[in-house]
Amino acid sequence: MNRRSLHFYEFGPFRLNITERLLERNCELVPLTPKVFDTLAVLVENSGHVVEKSELMEQLWPNSFVEESSLTQNISLLRRALAEGGEESQYIETIPKRGYRFIAPVTEVEESADALINTSVKAVSAQTNSTAIASASIDVSDRSQPIQRRFLKSTYLPAVSACLALAAVLTVVFLVRAKRRTENFRPKSVAVLPFKTIGTDKESDLLGLGMADALILKLSRLDQVTVLPTSAVFSLNSSDKDPVALGKELGVEGILDGTVQKDGDWVRVTAQLIRLSDGKTVWSGKFDERYGSIFRLQDSISDQLSTSLRFQVADTIKPPKNHATDNPAAYQDYITGLYFWNRRTRENLPKAIQYLEQAVQKDPNFAEAHAMLADSYYLSVTDEYAATNVDEALTRAENSVNKALALDDTVAEAHIVKAGLNLMTRRFEEAGTEFQRGLELKPNYAIGHVRYAYFLFYSLRLDQAVLQMRRAQELDPVSAITNGALAGMLYTARCYDESISYSKRSLELEPKGVAARLNLGEAYIQKRMFNEAHEAFDQVFEIDPRYASWEKSYAYALAGRRQEALRMLAAAEKHEEGPGYFNRALIYGALGDMDKAFEQLDKIRFNRAVTAQIIFDPQFDPIRRDSRFPDFLKRHNLKLPSD
């Protein structure tokens, strides 16, 4: 090897400079994080051979415990960096259950750095028509030629200057072209994915989630662009899907993807804006900052990112808002609580409450934490989460939401919770006002649209309710909640095929979802697909036998299987905690026993939810067709929407 040598690998349009740790495509730098570069280097150095996952992980993270997902993320980022026209497989082949193999032809090159200077001088000579330099043959690595050394001394600086001038011109041309390319991409909607953390400690995970949250808040101030809220993307934190695929599922035009790597006192953040129409990266950046305070770090990087992206996504930026809290510990508890709130199940919702309680204890003036704590308590009283003490949960929800609004009246989530509490206490006008205020403050709040849709349904405005629910699903299309809620509303609107489709999507996202499984079975009943309906209800039995029994009884009744219906009705009544008038009326109606059906209906304690079900639910069709139904409505002062 010469005194100064450079080690290259060439494949396709790429040149991998091992010495300087650079990757170039057609002489243009390709940004890579250090670990992604190392991954490429290992694969290229072993081109044509399978590199086992364990071997890769040992070389990339020696003497460290790292989950396989970190390697998967590196490979995903590397494939996207190498992709041309989406043909990622032309370079890296996945060997199932083993590892990866670099399959493109590779040429290994070693060059003298001095010889490289000589090559550059010649190239510039040709460009500048310098006949004196062009006529010379210079090999500065041969120290036995004093004339050529003297010639180099007289021409080296001008040559290098010419090189630099040419490089500057090329850089300007590149930047102008890049600016034109990015200016042509003005997405109307953008999603910020949770930044992938390279590391396994809890602090790093929170750093990646917090970085996405901070950037979402920054970008939300940009005009002319819809940025999906934190609640719509936090559920994707553990997703292994390619960012382009996720972006298409989210239904946005652009997606911002990034990684966070902490090394001692330093944090490196990489980010790229991807255009979904063709999967191309139209902007990318790499930022190195001292860790210090998490807020200072997030401010520094999110400011740089939003400033850089401002020219890609908008012309103006709204005034900034102060931090929701200045307490790092409270903020970390808030982010963790929000994480569990997004994954709300009977197991996760109590965890959300625990962390949010800790957040407001550490910072009593943290309005957003109070709002989400109120929301968690509000959710806990619903059937799906079943709080053990409903009155206490409602009181805590009321106290927390009032505290949030007293601290900051512009927190949209607090207004949405307040609306729900008003609805529970039959203050319908106030509920409508709060829903509208919340969505005015945060038009892209998916859960706000879900709850407003139910409010409209209870107000007998089914068409508007469907529109609101569709909007919620558009804002958060990878949420089991929004897909399941839309499925239920479409069922009520008698769009059964669509309802089945969204129920299935919800169950793909959350296989244990009870409401989505019930919606699926009910839609199958209306299509007279009774076997499929019973299969759906049977899967609910393990989780909630009460609902499953009622639904199976109704399905048997509508199918004309009277004895099975009555047998299942008896089983359902054993599980029923209340009087069960509503469900018995449905089943007797399906059996054709209208006297018993109306006898049960007359015992119901009516509210808006029950009234809307009686008027819209397809399961009431046999009762609605009976001649006594109009008199029943008059008797209970109920009106159809057209009245």
XYZ file of C-alpha atoms in Angstrom:
643
model
C 0.000 0.000 0.000
C 1.295 3.514 -0.792
C 2.149 6.077 1.852
C -1.442 7.364 1.676
C -3.980 4.938 0.211
C -7.751 4.965 -0.200
C -9.752 1.756 -0.130
C -12.840 1.630 -2.386
C -15.542 -0.813 -3.405
C -17.494 -0.106 -6.570
C -20.902 -1.574 -7.447
C -23.516 -0.234 -9.836
C -23.441 3.574 -9.702
C -21.972 3.498 -6.184
C -18.461 3.912 -4.807
C -17.932 2.939 -1.172
C -14.917 4.729 0.335
C -13.908 2.589 3.313
C -11.006 4.858 4.298
C -13.007 8.090 4.452
C -16.280 6.330 5.363
C -18.225 7.811 2.458
C -20.761 6.422 0.001
C -21.182 8.141 -3.366
C -23.731 7.584 -6.096
C -22.539 9.004 -9.412
C -20.176 11.314 -7.478
C -22.962 12.554 -5.167
C -22.733 11.803 -1.441
C -25.363 9.466 0.001
C -26.007 10.267 3.707
C -25.715 7.253 6.014
C -25.654 6.940 9.783
C -22.452 5.378 11.176
C -24.074 2.022 11.933
C -25.801 1.860 8.559
C -22.441 2.565 6.891
C -20.844 -0.189 8.964
C -23.635 -2.572 7.939
C -23.008 -1.835 4.272
C -19.255 -2.232 4.698
C -19.606 -5.673 6.280
C -22.006 -6.871 3.582
C -19.914 -5.508 0.706
C -16.661 -6.926 2.102
C -18.389 -10.314 2.168
C -20.208 -9.898 -1.152
C -21.585 -13.103 -2.578
C -21.566 -14.786 0.836
C -24.277 -15.088 3.460
C -23.548 -13.032 6.566
C -25.382 -14.517 9.529
C -27.469 -12.137 11.651
C -25.503 -13.063 14.744
C -22.226 -12.284 12.961
C -23.520 -8.930 11.734
C -24.749 -7.934 15.184
C -21.463 -8.946 16.798
C -19.481 -6.816 14.342
C -21.828 -3.823 14.596
C -22.405 -3.923 18.355
C -19.479 -5.840 19.870
C -19.880 -6.853 23.516
C -23.346 -5.281 23.651
C -26.831 -6.709 23.957
C -28.907 -5.359 21.068
C -32.247 -6.624 19.834
C -32.542 -7.964 16.299
C -34.951 -5.138 15.438
C -31.992 -2.723 15.453
C -30.342 -4.760 12.704
C -33.622 -4.939 10.784
C -33.897 -1.158 10.981
C -30.333 -0.722 9.687
C -31.029 -3.018 6.730
C -34.254 -1.140 5.962
C -32.468 2.226 5.992
C -29.650 0.822 3.879
C -31.996 -0.619 1.273
C -33.761 2.697 0.951
C -30.451 4.534 0.536
C -29.410 2.141 -2.237
C -32.811 1.949 -3.920
C -33.127 3.044 -7.548
C -36.647 2.983 -8.895
C -37.650 0.844 -5.926
C -35.493 -2.105 -7.022
C -33.983 -2.688 -3.599
C -33.384 -6.402 -4.095
C -30.696 -5.811 -6.707
C -28.195 -5.246 -3.877
C -29.198 -6.996 -0.650
C -30.832 -10.406 -0.489
C -32.574 -11.601 2.673
C -31.850 -15.203 3.577
C -34.862 -16.235 5.703
C -34.021 -17.102 9.328
C -30.298 -16.719 8.644
C -29.041 -13.352 7.508
C -28.260 -11.266 4.422
C -26.138 -11.465 1.281
C -24.824 -8.653 -0.928
C -25.571 -9.912 -4.452
C -24.444 -7.080 -6.760
C -21.073 -7.453 -8.569
C -18.371 -5.657 -6.553
C -14.969 -4.348 -7.663
C -12.332 -3.675 -4.996
C -9.996 -0.724 -5.656
C -7.030 0.768 -3.786
C -5.693 4.145 -4.916
C -2.896 6.404 -3.768
C -4.221 9.660 -2.370
C -1.403 11.498 -4.155
C -2.312 9.787 -7.394
C -5.890 10.869 -6.806
C -4.730 14.477 -6.569
C -2.894 13.992 -9.843
C -6.073 12.677 -11.449
C -8.026 15.666 -10.185
C -5.407 18.091 -11.512
C -5.621 16.500 -14.937
C -9.403 16.667 -14.867
C -9.375 20.351 -14.035
C -6.679 20.975 -16.624
C -8.935 19.587 -19.273
C -11.825 21.729 -18.062
C -9.794 24.965 -17.932
C -7.759 24.346 -21.132
C -4.539 24.988 -19.245
C -2.091 23.796 -21.895
C 0.879 23.974 -19.538
C -0.762 21.598 -17.060
C -2.500 19.511 -19.682
C 0.752 18.791 -21.488
C 2.443 17.546 -18.346
C 2.381 14.018 -17.012
C 2.656 14.259 -13.241
C 3.203 11.409 -10.826
C 3.887 12.953 -7.458
C 4.321 9.541 -5.887
C 7.609 9.146 -7.829
C 10.103 11.239 -5.815
C 12.948 10.559 -8.352
C 11.712 13.190 -10.796
C 12.822 16.623 -9.495
C 11.627 18.489 -12.608
C 8.114 17.166 -12.134
C 8.261 18.027 -8.449
C 9.264 21.580 -9.289
C 6.531 21.733 -11.885
C 4.046 20.561 -9.282
C 5.226 23.270 -6.896
C 4.487 25.919 -9.507
C 1.184 24.467 -10.633
C -0.210 22.718 -7.552
C -1.919 25.686 -5.931
C -3.542 26.963 -9.138
C -4.655 23.432 -9.912
C -6.163 22.901 -6.503
C -7.797 26.322 -6.745
C -9.277 25.285 -10.042
C -10.481 22.051 -8.435
C -12.126 23.984 -5.642
C -13.679 26.421 -8.088
C -15.057 23.580 -10.152
C -16.340 21.869 -7.013
C -18.017 25.112 -5.935
C -19.698 25.489 -9.315
C -20.893 21.889 -9.218
C -22.131 22.372 -5.674
C -24.119 25.468 -6.649
C -25.592 23.649 -9.631
C -26.493 20.701 -7.424
C -28.085 22.901 -4.765
C -30.050 24.875 -7.349
C -31.299 21.679 -8.912
C -32.045 20.199 -5.501
C -33.915 23.348 -4.527
C -35.969 23.145 -7.686
C -36.763 19.508 -7.039
C -37.850 20.134 -3.469
C -39.783 23.276 -4.336
C -41.852 21.196 -6.718
C -42.828 18.954 -3.799
C -45.331 20.771 -1.624
C -47.208 18.045 0.270
C -50.603 18.897 1.679
C -50.227 16.247 4.368
C -47.211 14.936 6.285
C -46.752 12.250 8.929
C -43.795 12.206 11.326
C -42.976 8.632 12.287
C -41.641 7.913 15.777
C -37.869 8.188 15.402
C -36.196 4.784 15.606
C -33.769 4.614 18.483
C -30.478 2.824 18.027
C -30.104 1.456 21.531
C -32.170 -0.556 23.976
C -32.493 1.540 27.132
C -35.792 3.143 28.113
C -34.286 6.633 27.938
C -33.379 6.158 24.274
C -36.879 4.925 23.469
C -38.378 8.011 25.096
C -35.895 10.181 23.242
C -37.138 8.850 19.893
C -40.808 9.242 20.825
C -40.201 12.687 22.274
C -38.282 13.800 19.192
C -41.235 12.893 16.982
C -43.659 14.641 19.337
C -41.548 17.818 19.421
C -41.220 17.865 15.646
C -44.953 17.290 15.160
C -45.658 20.321 17.350
C -43.173 22.421 15.351
C -44.460 21.372 11.947
C -48.073 21.791 13.046
C -47.399 25.537 13.101
C -46.648 25.554 9.389
C -49.471 26.819 7.208
C -50.882 25.005 4.180
C -50.027 21.526 5.419
C -51.785 18.934 7.578
C -49.462 17.193 10.026
C -50.869 14.043 11.596
C -51.020 14.399 15.385
C -48.880 12.474 17.819
C -51.785 10.184 18.720
C -52.018 9.022 15.101
C -48.398 7.862 14.832
C -47.268 6.799 18.321
C -48.841 3.371 17.807
C -46.286 2.829 15.025
C -43.330 2.992 17.389
C -42.630 -0.735 17.208
C -43.618 -1.228 13.582
C -41.097 -2.949 11.341
C -42.844 -1.867 8.146
C -41.020 0.195 5.557
C -41.717 3.932 6.023
C -43.065 4.208 2.472
C -45.569 1.425 3.140
C -46.595 3.091 6.414
C -46.958 6.433 4.651
C -49.308 4.895 2.120
C -51.350 3.328 4.906
C -51.529 6.697 6.640
C -52.744 8.293 3.415
C -50.286 11.208 3.445
C -48.257 12.735 0.615
C -44.999 12.969 2.539
C -43.491 11.130 5.466
C -40.664 12.204 7.753
C -38.625 9.294 9.046
C -35.637 9.470 11.343
C -33.288 7.758 13.743
C -31.824 8.789 17.090
C -28.531 7.455 18.418
C -27.106 8.443 21.795
C -23.390 8.020 22.451
C -22.264 9.376 25.780
C -22.924 13.123 25.854
C -23.702 13.281 22.140
C -26.863 12.495 20.216
C -27.002 12.036 16.464
C -30.350 12.512 14.729
C -30.879 11.723 11.063
C -34.082 12.541 9.226
C -35.430 12.373 5.716
C -38.571 13.584 4.004
C -39.897 10.951 1.610
C -42.287 11.684 -1.244
C -44.873 8.917 -1.270
C -45.757 9.178 -4.958
C -42.427 7.661 -5.982
C -40.720 6.771 -2.685
C -37.896 9.256 -3.280
C -36.094 11.137 -0.528
C -36.500 14.837 -1.355
C -34.760 16.181 1.724
C -32.421 14.712 4.321
C -30.350 15.995 7.193
C -27.992 14.830 9.922
C -27.627 16.635 13.229
C -25.180 16.111 16.078
C -25.936 17.772 19.400
C -24.804 17.431 22.995
C -27.455 15.642 25.033
C -27.608 17.998 28.027
C -31.283 18.804 28.500
C -33.833 16.813 26.514
C -35.723 20.049 25.813
C -32.666 21.891 24.560
C -31.842 18.932 22.360
C -35.368 18.697 20.955
C -35.576 22.445 20.427
C -32.246 22.564 18.622
C -32.944 19.675 16.284
C -36.638 20.326 15.689
C -35.868 23.989 14.951
C -33.262 22.959 12.393
C -35.575 20.387 10.870
C -38.633 22.620 10.696
C -36.577 25.485 9.280
C -35.120 23.207 6.637
C -38.497 21.695 5.827
C -40.288 25.014 5.817
C -39.346 25.599 2.193
C -40.528 22.128 1.264
C -43.916 22.175 2.953
C -45.073 25.753 3.514
C -44.409 29.461 3.113
C -45.312 30.755 6.562
C -44.992 29.586 10.121
C -47.299 30.354 13.015
C -45.994 31.933 16.235
C -44.235 29.451 18.540
C -45.691 28.158 21.765
C -43.769 27.684 24.979
C -42.934 24.217 26.276
C -45.840 22.380 27.833
C -43.463 21.688 30.740
C -39.886 22.502 31.698
C -39.581 19.417 33.872
C -37.766 16.601 32.006
C -38.965 13.898 34.407
C -42.589 15.022 34.052
C -42.207 15.121 30.283
C -40.818 11.581 30.150
C -43.724 10.307 32.261
C -46.124 12.162 29.958
C -44.604 10.606 26.825
C -44.743 7.147 28.411
C -48.354 7.705 29.478
C -49.239 8.840 25.981
C -47.560 5.722 24.613
C -49.800 3.448 26.720
C -52.862 5.609 26.033
C -52.332 4.962 22.319
C -52.238 1.226 23.035
C -55.247 1.366 25.304
C -56.488 -1.990 26.448
C -57.643 -3.133 29.865
C -53.988 -3.792 30.649
C -52.479 -0.612 29.156
C -54.980 2.057 30.227
C -54.119 1.713 33.949
C -50.450 2.119 32.978
C -51.310 5.312 31.125
C -53.072 6.631 34.227
C -50.103 5.697 36.413
C -47.552 7.589 34.300
C -49.800 10.602 33.709
C -50.489 10.842 37.454
C -46.717 10.888 37.991
C -46.348 13.608 35.347
C -48.825 15.985 37.010
C -47.330 15.284 40.429
C -43.898 16.295 39.168
C -45.301 19.344 37.360
C -48.770 20.421 38.606
C -48.886 23.097 35.849
C -48.512 20.596 32.977
C -51.822 21.241 31.169
C -51.433 18.595 28.442
C -50.707 15.907 31.046
C -53.815 16.898 33.023
C -55.870 16.697 29.815
C -54.641 13.223 28.882
C -55.077 12.037 32.479
C -58.687 13.240 32.321
C -59.121 11.417 29.026
C -57.753 8.193 30.515
C -60.155 8.353 33.449
C -63.007 9.180 31.058
C -62.177 6.130 28.939
C -61.929 3.886 31.984
C -65.672 4.128 32.696
C -66.726 2.732 29.312
C -67.733 -0.906 28.897
C -64.523 -1.912 27.155
C -62.277 -0.795 30.013
C -64.695 -1.147 32.950
C -63.412 0.978 35.840
C -64.029 -0.661 39.200
C -65.356 2.598 40.685
C -67.194 4.595 38.032
C -68.121 7.544 40.260
C -64.537 7.992 41.423
C -63.200 7.767 37.857
C -65.675 10.383 36.632
C -64.818 12.701 39.503
C -61.099 12.395 38.741
C -61.774 13.007 35.056
C -63.782 16.141 35.854
C -61.134 17.502 38.224
C -58.289 16.828 35.802
C -60.008 18.375 32.794
C -60.990 21.492 34.742
C -57.377 21.849 35.902
C -56.115 21.489 32.323
C -58.492 24.150 30.976
C -57.693 26.507 33.854
C -54.002 26.210 32.983
C -54.415 26.453 29.214
C -57.738 26.930 27.443
C -56.151 26.079 24.069
C -55.512 22.389 24.821
C -57.844 20.697 22.344
C -57.786 17.322 24.094
C -59.218 18.914 27.243
C -62.191 20.332 25.336
C -62.911 16.928 23.794
C -62.901 15.287 27.247
C -65.124 18.062 28.602
C -67.546 17.418 25.743
C -67.709 13.718 26.589
C -68.363 14.433 30.252
C -71.119 16.889 29.322
C -72.654 14.213 27.115
C -72.639 11.753 30.022
C -74.481 14.257 32.198
C -77.026 15.084 29.443
C -75.740 18.612 28.853
C -76.028 18.189 25.102
C -75.749 21.793 23.970
C -72.590 22.313 26.019
C -71.207 19.033 24.660
C -71.681 20.177 21.072
C -69.963 23.481 21.812
C -66.981 21.758 23.418
C -66.610 19.282 20.536
C -66.580 22.108 18.012
C -64.092 24.124 20.077
C -61.747 21.160 20.420
C -61.778 20.373 16.694
C -61.341 24.047 15.860
C -58.166 24.060 17.964
C -56.938 20.754 16.543
C -58.682 19.798 13.268
C -56.460 16.744 12.831
C -57.343 15.135 16.200
C -58.704 11.756 15.125
C -60.200 10.743 18.481
C -61.978 14.095 18.621
C -63.678 13.305 15.308
C -64.603 9.806 16.544
C -66.347 11.151 19.627
C -67.999 13.990 17.740
C -69.320 11.403 15.262
C -71.017 9.548 18.117
C -72.473 12.837 19.380
C -73.960 13.452 15.921
C -75.312 9.895 15.837
C -77.009 10.391 19.205
C -78.428 13.629 17.776
C -79.977 11.519 14.952
C -77.696 13.080 12.306
C -76.423 9.812 10.854
C -75.114 11.179 7.537
C -72.963 13.781 9.314
C -71.819 11.165 11.823
C -70.561 8.929 9.001
C -68.643 11.849 7.478
C -66.967 12.648 10.803
C -66.068 9.003 11.351
C -64.585 8.742 7.861
C -62.489 11.812 8.630
C -61.230 10.190 11.824
C -60.163 7.081 9.931
C -58.436 9.198 7.266
C -56.456 10.990 9.977
C -55.470 7.768 11.757
C -55.836 4.916 9.238
C -53.592 2.473 11.093
C -55.571 2.677 14.333
C -57.713 -0.282 15.390
C -59.984 2.210 17.161
C -60.743 4.474 14.191
C -61.206 1.543 11.801
C -63.463 -0.274 14.248
C -65.510 2.847 14.981
C -65.989 3.508 11.268
C -67.043 -0.122 10.771
C -69.734 0.288 13.434
C -71.042 3.542 11.961
C -71.105 2.088 8.435
C -73.050 -0.914 9.750
C -75.657 1.444 11.189
C -75.759 3.248 7.821
C -76.350 -0.169 6.160
C -73.063 -0.175 4.234
C -72.415 -3.790 5.203
C -69.605 -4.687 2.807
C -67.633 -1.593 3.800
C -68.328 -2.305 7.440
C -66.943 -5.831 7.102
C -63.835 -4.487 5.374
C -63.049 -1.956 8.118
C -63.858 -4.474 10.889
C -61.315 -6.870 9.401
C -58.742 -4.099 9.150
C -59.338 -3.186 12.789
C -58.859 -6.811 13.810
C -55.630 -7.051 11.841
C -54.356 -4.148 13.925
C -55.773 -5.446 17.230
C -56.833 -9.126 17.056
C -58.368 -9.007 20.552
C -60.757 -6.149 19.719
C -64.226 -7.028 21.017
C -66.188 -4.185 19.394
C -64.730 -4.836 15.942
C -65.485 -8.572 16.225
C -69.088 -7.800 17.225
C -69.431 -5.316 14.351
C -68.161 -7.975 11.982
C -70.682 -10.548 13.207
C -73.576 -8.084 13.061
C -72.770 -7.140 9.463
C -72.607 -10.838 8.545
C -76.067 -11.326 10.113
C -77.572 -8.620 7.918
C -76.030 -10.294 4.864
C -77.528 -13.591 6.095
C -74.034 -15.091 6.368
C -74.929 -16.851 9.613
C -72.009 -19.290 9.767
C -69.517 -16.428 9.501
C -71.494 -14.459 12.107
C -71.422 -17.312 14.637
C -67.705 -17.797 14.040
C -67.119 -14.130 14.889
C -69.271 -14.282 18.036
C -67.643 -17.510 19.195
C -64.295 -15.705 19.240
C -65.821 -13.036 21.505
C -67.022 -15.654 24.014
C -63.567 -16.050 25.542
C -63.375 -12.314 26.278
C -66.977 -11.273 26.909
C -69.609 -14.057 26.950
C -72.387 -11.567 27.754
C -72.360 -9.740 24.419
C -71.579 -12.897 22.459
C -74.624 -14.705 23.920
C -77.031 -11.923 23.013
C -75.675 -11.684 19.479
C -75.769 -15.450 18.884
C -79.343 -15.580 20.166
C -80.375 -12.855 17.721
C -78.577 -14.602 14.831
C -80.392 -17.888 15.591
C -83.726 -16.047 15.823
C -83.296 -14.261 12.492
C -82.271 -17.550 10.859
C -85.509 -19.179 12.084
C -83.787 -21.497 14.565
C -86.183 -20.779 17.423
C -85.051 -23.382 19.965
C -81.370 -22.445 19.671
C -82.332 -18.774 19.975
C -84.303 -19.358 23.196
C -81.563 -21.582 24.622
C -78.937 -18.912 23.931
C -81.297 -16.230 25.302
C -81.431 -18.079 28.613
C -77.636 -18.291 28.640
C -77.367 -14.575 27.862
C -79.651 -13.640 30.752
C -77.307 -15.442 33.166
C -74.498 -13.129 32.104
C -76.594 -9.954 31.972
C -75.894 -7.530 34.813
C -78.923 -5.290 34.121
C -82.552 -6.010 33.204
C -81.726 -6.659 29.516
C -84.965 -5.171 28.142
C -83.282 -3.793 25.024
C -81.642 -7.063 23.955
C -84.697 -9.192 24.749
C -86.826 -6.873 22.602
C -84.468 -7.391 19.678
C -84.554 -11.177 19.975
C -88.339 -11.419 20.416
C -88.745 -9.140 17.412
C -86.511 -11.383 15.288
C -88.567 -14.412 16.473
C -91.801 -12.643 15.464
C -93.110 -12.399 19.064
C -94.097 -8.741 18.748
C -96.228 -8.631 21.886
C -93.212 -9.633 23.974
C -90.948 -7.330 21.943
C -93.026 -4.203 22.644
C -93.561 -5.279 26.255
C -89.790 -5.223 26.712
C -89.370 -1.931 24.818
C -91.902 -0.165 27.044
C -89.725 -0.993 30.075
C -86.602 0.670 28.639
C -85.254 3.825 30.229
C -84.688 5.984 27.169
C -81.694 8.185 26.508
C -80.161 9.555 23.321
C -77.981 6.516 22.707
C -80.869 4.068 23.110
C -83.143 6.224 20.964
C -80.599 6.383 18.146
C -80.200 2.596 18.253
C -83.976 2.042 18.082
C -84.256 4.397 15.112
C -81.173 3.345 13.115
C -79.955 -0.135 14.161
C -80.758 -2.682 11.408
C -81.496 -5.287 14.103
C -84.687 -3.337 14.865
C -86.000 -3.782 11.316
C -88.494 -6.578 12.244
C -89.958 -4.351 14.991
C -90.021 -1.228 12.802
C -92.043 -3.105 10.182
C -94.767 -3.862 12.721
C -97.870 -1.637 12.585
C -97.505 -0.834 16.292
C -94.128 0.878 15.920
C -95.481 4.424 15.157
C -97.700 4.262 18.256
C -94.713 3.135 20.314
C -92.753 6.203 19.146
C -95.603 8.551 20.041
C -96.103 6.874 23.421
C -92.493 7.608 24.366
C -92.291 10.984 22.580
C -89.683 9.699 20.113
C -89.347 11.211 16.647
C -87.760 9.938 13.465
C -85.130 12.224 11.875
C -87.545 13.290 9.121
C -90.277 14.298 11.619
